[in-house]
Amino acid sequence: MSDVWVTLEQVEAGVHRLRIERERALNALNADVLDQIEAALDRVEADQSSRVLIVTGQGTKAFVAGADIEAISRVDNQAAARAFAARGQRLFQRFEESSIITIAAINGYALGGGLELAMALDLRIAAHSARLGQPEINLGIIPGFGGTQRLSRLVGPGQALWMISSGEPVTAEEAKALGLVDMVVPADTLMDECLRRAHILAEKAPLALAASKRLVMGSRDWTLESGLNQEAEAFSRLAVSADGREGTQAFLEKRPPKFQGR
Ligand code: CO8
């Protein structure tokens, strides 16, 4: 049996925390770690009550310092390299396609495949001490788990090209200014802030929560016309859903709503 490098715990109703626990290699991603992340995601998705997933790394030094360089160094043919890249890309895409809202708790270095994982998650909250970058160029390679595409969508092509072609990392504050992370907090309050946000989300009407993610994230790829059509369609379904009726009625009756996910 391989080592256990990923743990999953339910921290409150609807909220799970996935932790990559390979601290001695700064939580670097090898094939086993990717498999274990996927197995954890399967478990979260199989649980109908899941609303939010927080992803973080073990220790105070790294979120994830990249794909495992030792494993990359052993790849000796193009097909295997392509398969490894495709493996990571597919997995990270699953986080985006999930109806569960995902939060990256960036507790330290988020480099290479680590930044690529964080960028595939929905919200990014970083500790002041975090450093984020795509240093693959220093290894003679480029990002292969989605970095060339997601970084440019988040920070624009000029900054993305600078980060990818120079390999220079940015501080958490710089990442915030670039729109690469949503919030920067002291390291010792990082998990509390993520849990606070997760709690707020987990109490919302589940169908509206999932629709919010699908529509906002989809807006990156759709035309405005298509996005507006999809918004109106989702709005119309939610407006007459049981939770839509309950939410508006509860407001009028000045009481908290009781949402049921239908
Ligand atoms: N892979 C494997 N091991 C790693 C990695 C990594 N990405 N990062 C750190 N480690 C290991 C180190 O080798 C070291 O191990 P040991 O103690 O056995 O020597 C241990 O973690 C601690 O690291 P350091 O001693 O280097 O710690 P420092 O504080 O001196 O430095 C750094 C921290 C700056 C984070 C440094 O470790 C570093 O530069 N790491 C590599 C960062 C990097 O280049 N990441 C990109 C990797 S490539 C990638 O992600 C490609 C993604 C797409 C793949 C597509 C596949 C085809």
PDB file of C-alpha atoms and ligand atoms in Angstrom, residues 22-29 61-62 64-72 75 80-86 109 111-114 116 133-136 138-139 141-146, ligand 1:
ATOM      1  CA  ARG A  22       3.787  15.379   2.157  1.00  0.00           C
ATOM      2  CA  GLU A  23       5.576  18.023   4.136  1.00  0.00           C
ATOM      3  CA  ARG A  24       9.083  16.646   3.708  1.00  0.00           C
ATOM      4  CA  ALA A  25       8.810  17.294  -0.051  1.00  0.00           C
ATOM      5  CA  LEU A  26       6.861  20.540   0.489  1.00  0.00           C
ATOM      6  CA  ASN A  27       3.663  18.693  -0.505  1.00  0.00           C
ATOM      7  CA  ALA A  28       4.884  18.118  -4.076  1.00  0.00           C
ATOM      8  CA  LEU A  29       2.468  16.311  -6.363  1.00  0.00           C
ATOM      9  CA  LYS A  61       6.045  26.332   4.654  1.00  0.00           C
ATOM     10  CA  ALA A  62       4.169  25.143   1.580  1.00  0.00           C
ATOM     11  CA  VAL A  64       2.211  22.761  -2.725  1.00  0.00           C
ATOM     12  CA  ALA A  65       5.725  23.452  -4.116  1.00  0.00           C
ATOM     13  CA  GLY A  66       4.842  21.974  -7.493  1.00  0.00           C
ATOM     14  CA  ALA A  67       4.700  18.725  -9.326  1.00  0.00           C
ATOM     15  CA  ASP A  68       7.294  16.289  -8.019  1.00  0.00           C
ATOM     16  CA  ILE A  69      10.531  17.259  -9.763  1.00  0.00           C
ATOM     17  CA  GLU A  70      12.114  13.888  -9.025  1.00  0.00           C
ATOM     18  CA  ALA A  71       9.183  12.167 -10.797  1.00  0.00           C
ATOM     19  CA  ILE A  72       9.415  14.567 -13.750  1.00  0.00           C
ATOM     20  CA  VAL A  75      10.010  10.647 -17.344  1.00  0.00           C
ATOM     21  CA  ALA A  80       4.524   9.520 -20.527  1.00  0.00           C
ATOM     22  CA  ALA A  81       5.138  13.262 -20.049  1.00  0.00           C
ATOM     23  CA  ARG A  82       1.952  14.057 -21.897  1.00  0.00           C
ATOM     24  CA  ALA A  83       0.000  11.512 -19.850  1.00  0.00           C
ATOM     25  CA  PHE A  84       1.280  13.070 -16.595  1.00  0.00           C
ATOM     26  CA  ALA A  85       0.295  16.556 -17.753  1.00  0.00           C
ATOM     27  CA  ALA A  86      -3.132  15.332 -18.905  1.00  0.00           C
ATOM     28  CA  TYR A 109       4.699  28.268  -1.329  1.00  0.00           C
ATOM     29  CA  LEU A 111       4.631  27.033  -7.022  1.00  0.00           C
ATOM     30  CA  GLY A 112       4.302  25.309 -10.380  1.00  0.00           C
ATOM     31  CA  GLY A 113       1.645  22.606 -10.085  1.00  0.00           C
ATOM     32  CA  GLY A 114       0.756  24.052  -6.660  1.00  0.00           C
ATOM     33  CA  GLU A 116      -1.987  25.507 -10.940  1.00  0.00           C
ATOM     34  CA  GLY A 133       4.857  31.466  -8.966  1.00  0.00           C
ATOM     35  CA  GLN A 134       5.417  29.337 -12.035  1.00  0.00           C
ATOM     36  CA  PRO A 135       9.145  28.530 -11.799  1.00  0.00           C
ATOM     37  CA  GLU A 136       9.094  25.694 -14.370  1.00  0.00           C
ATOM     38  CA  ASN A 138      14.137  27.280 -14.375  1.00  0.00           C
ATOM     39  CA  LEU A 139      13.822  23.522 -14.960  1.00  0.00           C
ATOM     40  CA  ILE A 141      10.060  23.224 -18.947  1.00  0.00           C
ATOM     41  CA  ILE A 142       6.762  25.122 -18.794  1.00  0.00           C
ATOM     42  CA  PRO A 143       3.625  24.740 -16.675  1.00  0.00           C
ATOM     43  CA  GLY A 144       1.760  21.569 -17.665  1.00  0.00           C
ATOM     44  CA  PHE A 145      -1.210  21.415 -15.296  1.00  0.00           C
ATOM     45  CA  GLY A 146      -3.081  24.386 -16.806  1.00  0.00           C
TER      46      GLY A 146
HETATM   47  N1  CO8 B   1       9.329  18.288  -6.129  1.00  0.00           N
HETATM   48  C1  CO8 B   1      10.011  17.417  -5.367  1.00  0.00           C
HETATM   49  N2  CO8 B   1      10.603  17.764  -4.202  1.00  0.00           N
HETATM   50  C2  CO8 B   1      10.529  19.044  -3.811  1.00  0.00           C
HETATM   51  C3  CO8 B   1       9.850  20.011  -4.573  1.00  0.00           C
HETATM   52  C4  CO8 B   1       9.216  19.591  -5.782  1.00  0.00           C
HETATM   53  N3  CO8 B   1       8.502  20.426  -6.556  1.00  0.00           N
HETATM   54  N4  CO8 B   1       9.962  21.205  -3.949  1.00  0.00           N
HETATM   55  C5  CO8 B   1      10.685  20.983  -2.827  1.00  0.00           C
HETATM   56  N5  CO8 B   1      11.034  19.693  -2.747  1.00  0.00           N
HETATM   57  C6  CO8 B   1      11.811  19.019  -1.686  1.00  0.00           C
HETATM   58  C7  CO8 B   1      13.294  19.391  -1.774  1.00  0.00           C
HETATM   59  O1  CO8 B   1      13.945  18.593  -2.722  1.00  0.00           O
HETATM   60  C8  CO8 B   1      13.726  19.122  -0.347  1.00  0.00           C
HETATM   61  O2  CO8 B   1      13.882  17.723  -0.191  1.00  0.00           O
HETATM   62  P1  CO8 B   1      15.149  17.155   0.654  1.00  0.00           P
HETATM   63  O3  CO8 B   1      14.973  17.699   2.034  1.00  0.00           O
HETATM   64  O4  CO8 B   1      14.969  15.668   0.575  1.00  0.00           O
HETATM   65  O5  CO8 B   1      16.376  17.678  -0.009  1.00  0.00           O
HETATM   66  C9  CO8 B   1      12.515  19.528   0.473  1.00  0.00           C
HETATM   67  O6  CO8 B   1      11.422  19.527  -0.415  1.00  0.00           O
HETATM   68  C10 CO8 B   1      12.642  20.917   1.059  1.00  0.00           C
HETATM   69  O7  CO8 B   1      12.927  21.805   0.002  1.00  0.00           O
HETATM   70  P2  CO8 B   1      14.199  22.788   0.005  1.00  0.00           P
HETATM   71  O8  CO8 B   1      15.318  22.241   0.831  1.00  0.00           O
HETATM   72  O9  CO8 B   1      14.507  23.141  -1.410  1.00  0.00           O
HETATM   73  O10 CO8 B   1      13.578  24.042   0.780  1.00  0.00           O
HETATM   74  P3  CO8 B   1      14.022  25.565   0.637  1.00  0.00           P
HETATM   75  O11 CO8 B   1      13.344  26.296   1.748  1.00  0.00           O
HETATM   76  O12 CO8 B   1      15.476  25.704   0.500  1.00  0.00           O
HETATM   77  O13 CO8 B   1      13.356  26.049  -0.751  1.00  0.00           O
HETATM   78  C11 CO8 B   1      11.645  26.161  -2.439  1.00  0.00           C
HETATM   79  C12 CO8 B   1      11.969  26.047  -0.923  1.00  0.00           C
HETATM   80  C13 CO8 B   1      12.065  27.552  -2.913  1.00  0.00           C
HETATM   81  C14 CO8 B   1      10.131  26.002  -2.581  1.00  0.00           C
HETATM   82  C15 CO8 B   1      12.403  25.076  -3.211  1.00  0.00           C
HETATM   83  O14 CO8 B   1      12.161  23.820  -2.598  1.00  0.00           O
HETATM   84  C16 CO8 B   1      12.031  24.980  -4.652  1.00  0.00           C
HETATM   85  O15 CO8 B   1      12.441  25.798  -5.468  1.00  0.00           O
HETATM   86  N6  CO8 B   1      11.226  23.924  -5.007  1.00  0.00           N
HETATM   87  C17 CO8 B   1      10.864  23.648  -6.367  1.00  0.00           C
HETATM   88  C18 CO8 B   1       9.808  24.587  -6.879  1.00  0.00           C
HETATM   89  C19 CO8 B   1       9.484  24.295  -8.323  1.00  0.00           C
HETATM   90  O16 CO8 B   1      10.348  24.389  -9.194  1.00  0.00           O
HETATM   91  N7  CO8 B   1       8.221  23.923  -8.605  1.00  0.00           N
HETATM   92  C20 CO8 B   1       7.791  23.587  -9.938  1.00  0.00           C
HETATM   93  C21 CO8 B   1       7.925  22.105 -10.169  1.00  0.00           C
HETATM   94  S1  CO8 B   1       7.586  21.629 -11.812  1.00  0.00           S
HETATM   95  C22 CO8 B   1       5.903  21.683 -11.911  1.00  0.00           C
HETATM   96  O17 CO8 B   1       5.203  21.960 -10.981  1.00  0.00           O
HETATM   97  C23 CO8 B   1       5.329  21.345 -13.245  1.00  0.00           C
HETATM   98  C24 CO8 B   1       3.811  21.177 -13.206  1.00  0.00           C
HETATM   99  C25 CO8 B   1       3.315  20.554 -14.478  1.00  0.00           C
HETATM  100  C26 CO8 B   1       3.824  19.157 -14.616  1.00  0.00           C
HETATM  101  C27 CO8 B   1       3.516  18.564 -15.930  1.00  0.00           C
HETATM  102  C28 CO8 B   1       4.205  17.188 -16.023  1.00  0.00           C
HETATM  103  C29 CO8 B   1       4.667  16.791 -17.349  1.00  0.00           C
END
